[in-house]
Amino acid sequence: MLYEKSKKRILENKKLEENLLIVPINGEVVKKKEVSPISTECPLIRIHSKSDALSLVEDQLGDNGGDWTWSCLWNDDKKFFVKAISQTALTEGAMTGTAYTVYVYRDGSIKENMFDLK
């Protein structure tokens, strides 16, 4: 089998901020997650925890129709390593079920590590 690694993609910050907002019945805008800009010159979002990283990835990349379960395998001072496990792949005999892996950086950017079967 041949695998092809995809290229790096940075998610747009504007779309991310829109996904982090909800509008309740009374019309007041409330943020889903507490986010803070790194500086006033650059409108990047700061990811503080594993749950922030998971929320960002789930909002931006989805769950493939309910098939993927996202989990954070490790993190350091710069990034989180987040993995999607496919229940379909596990059912069909895959050893790990890995469908998608990404690095979520603390500034809110995401680097893809997806492999496609040829």
Short mmCIF file of C-alpha atoms in Angstrom, two decimals:
data_model
loop_
_atom_site.label_atom_id
_atom_site.label_comp_id
_atom_site.label_asym_id
_atom_site.label_seq_id
_atom_site.Cartn_x
_atom_site.Cartn_y
_atom_site.Cartn_z
CA MET A 1 0.00 0.00 0.00
CA LEU A 2 1.12 3.53 -0.74
CA TYR A 3 0.47 6.47 1.53
CA GLU A 4 0.51 10.13 0.65
CA LYS A 5 1.06 12.77 3.33
CA SER A 6 -0.98 15.95 2.95
CA LYS A 7 0.38 19.48 3.15
CA LYS A 8 0.24 21.89 6.07
CA ARG A 9 -2.94 23.96 6.41
CA ILE A 10 -3.52 26.89 8.73
CA LEU A 11 -7.13 27.52 9.70
CA GLU A 12 -8.44 31.05 9.26
CA ASN A 13 -8.74 32.86 12.57
CA LYS A 14 -11.96 34.67 11.58
CA LYS A 15 -13.81 31.40 11.01
CA LEU A 16 -12.46 30.03 14.28
CA GLU A 17 -13.73 33.01 16.27
CA GLU A 18 -17.18 32.69 14.65
CA ASN A 19 -17.32 29.03 15.70
CA LEU A 20 -16.48 29.95 19.28
CA LEU A 21 -19.51 32.24 19.61
CA ILE A 22 -23.10 31.31 20.44
CA VAL A 23 -26.12 33.60 20.61
CA PRO A 24 -28.59 32.80 23.41
CA ILE A 25 -32.33 33.64 23.31
CA ASN A 26 -31.92 37.08 24.93
CA GLY A 27 -29.58 38.12 22.08
CA GLU A 28 -26.36 38.50 24.08
CA VAL A 29 -23.29 37.00 22.44
CA VAL A 30 -21.44 34.58 24.72
CA LYS A 31 -18.19 32.75 23.99
CA LYS A 32 -18.26 28.94 24.17
CA LYS A 33 -14.63 28.77 25.26
CA GLU A 34 -12.54 31.36 27.02
CA VAL A 35 -9.97 32.53 24.48
CA SER A 36 -7.48 35.36 24.67
CA PRO A 37 -5.52 37.07 21.90
CA ILE A 38 -1.74 36.75 22.08
CA SER A 39 -1.30 40.45 21.22
CA THR A 40 -3.41 43.33 19.96
CA GLU A 41 -1.41 43.44 16.71
CA CYS A 42 -2.11 39.83 15.76
CA PRO A 43 -5.63 38.38 16.30
CA LEU A 44 -4.51 34.81 17.05
CA ILE A 45 -6.27 32.62 19.57
CA ARG A 46 -4.48 31.05 22.52
CA ILE A 47 -5.15 27.37 23.23
CA HIS A 48 -4.74 26.78 26.96
CA SER A 49 -5.66 23.11 27.49
CA LYS A 50 -6.32 19.72 25.91
CA SER A 51 -10.05 20.43 25.96
CA ASP A 52 -9.48 23.71 24.05
CA ALA A 53 -7.45 21.81 21.44
CA LEU A 54 -10.09 19.09 21.12
CA SER A 55 -12.91 21.63 20.81
CA LEU A 56 -11.04 23.51 18.09
CA VAL A 57 -10.36 20.35 16.08
CA GLU A 58 -13.91 19.01 16.46
CA ASP A 59 -15.37 22.38 15.40
CA GLN A 60 -13.07 22.74 12.38
CA LEU A 61 -12.68 19.15 11.16
CA GLY A 62 -15.82 17.46 12.47
CA ASP A 63 -16.32 13.82 13.36
CA ASN A 64 -16.85 12.28 9.89
CA GLY A 65 -20.55 11.68 10.44
CA GLY A 66 -20.05 10.36 13.97
CA ASP A 67 -17.37 7.84 12.97
CA TRP A 68 -14.37 9.65 14.50
CA THR A 69 -13.55 10.02 18.17
CA TRP A 70 -10.95 12.72 18.88
CA SER A 71 -8.39 12.42 21.67
CA CYS A 72 -5.27 14.32 22.70
CA LEU A 73 -2.32 11.94 22.98
CA TRP A 74 0.28 14.40 24.28
CA ASN A 75 1.19 18.05 24.52
CA ASP A 76 4.18 20.26 25.22
CA ASP A 77 4.75 24.00 25.61
CA LYS A 78 4.13 24.66 21.89
CA LYS A 79 1.51 22.19 20.65
CA PHE A 80 -0.98 19.37 21.23
CA PHE A 81 -1.00 16.11 19.24
CA VAL A 82 -4.61 15.21 18.49
CA LYS A 83 -5.81 11.99 16.85
CA ALA A 84 -9.11 10.87 15.31
CA ILE A 85 -9.94 7.19 15.76
CA SER A 86 -12.33 5.69 13.22
CA GLN A 87 -14.83 3.21 14.63
CA THR A 88 -15.38 1.85 11.11
CA ALA A 89 -11.66 1.15 10.68
CA LEU A 90 -11.55 -0.64 14.04
CA THR A 91 -14.58 -2.74 13.07
CA GLU A 92 -12.87 -3.69 9.80
CA GLY A 93 -9.78 -4.91 11.66
CA ALA A 94 -7.42 -1.92 11.76
CA MET A 95 -4.89 -2.14 14.59
CA THR A 96 -5.19 1.47 15.80
CA GLY A 97 -8.09 2.93 13.84
CA THR A 98 -6.19 6.15 13.22
CA ALA A 99 -8.06 8.21 10.64
CA TYR A 100 -6.52 11.63 11.12
CA THR A 101 -3.80 13.25 13.20
CA VAL A 102 -3.07 16.94 13.65
CA TYR A 103 -0.87 19.24 15.67
CA VAL A 104 -2.80 22.05 17.36
CA TYR A 105 -0.48 24.92 18.20
CA ARG A 106 -1.13 27.20 21.15
CA ASP A 107 -1.77 30.14 18.78
CA GLY A 108 -4.79 28.29 17.33
CA SER A 109 -3.17 27.10 14.10
CA ILE A 110 -3.51 23.48 13.00
CA LYS A 111 -1.01 21.41 11.01
CA GLU A 112 -2.50 18.36 9.32
CA ASN A 113 -0.90 14.92 9.39
CA MET A 114 -3.40 12.99 7.29
CA PHE A 115 -2.49 9.95 5.24
CA ASP A 116 -4.61 8.87 2.27
CA LEU A 117 -4.63 5.33 0.91
CA LYS A 118 -3.84 5.12 -2.82
#
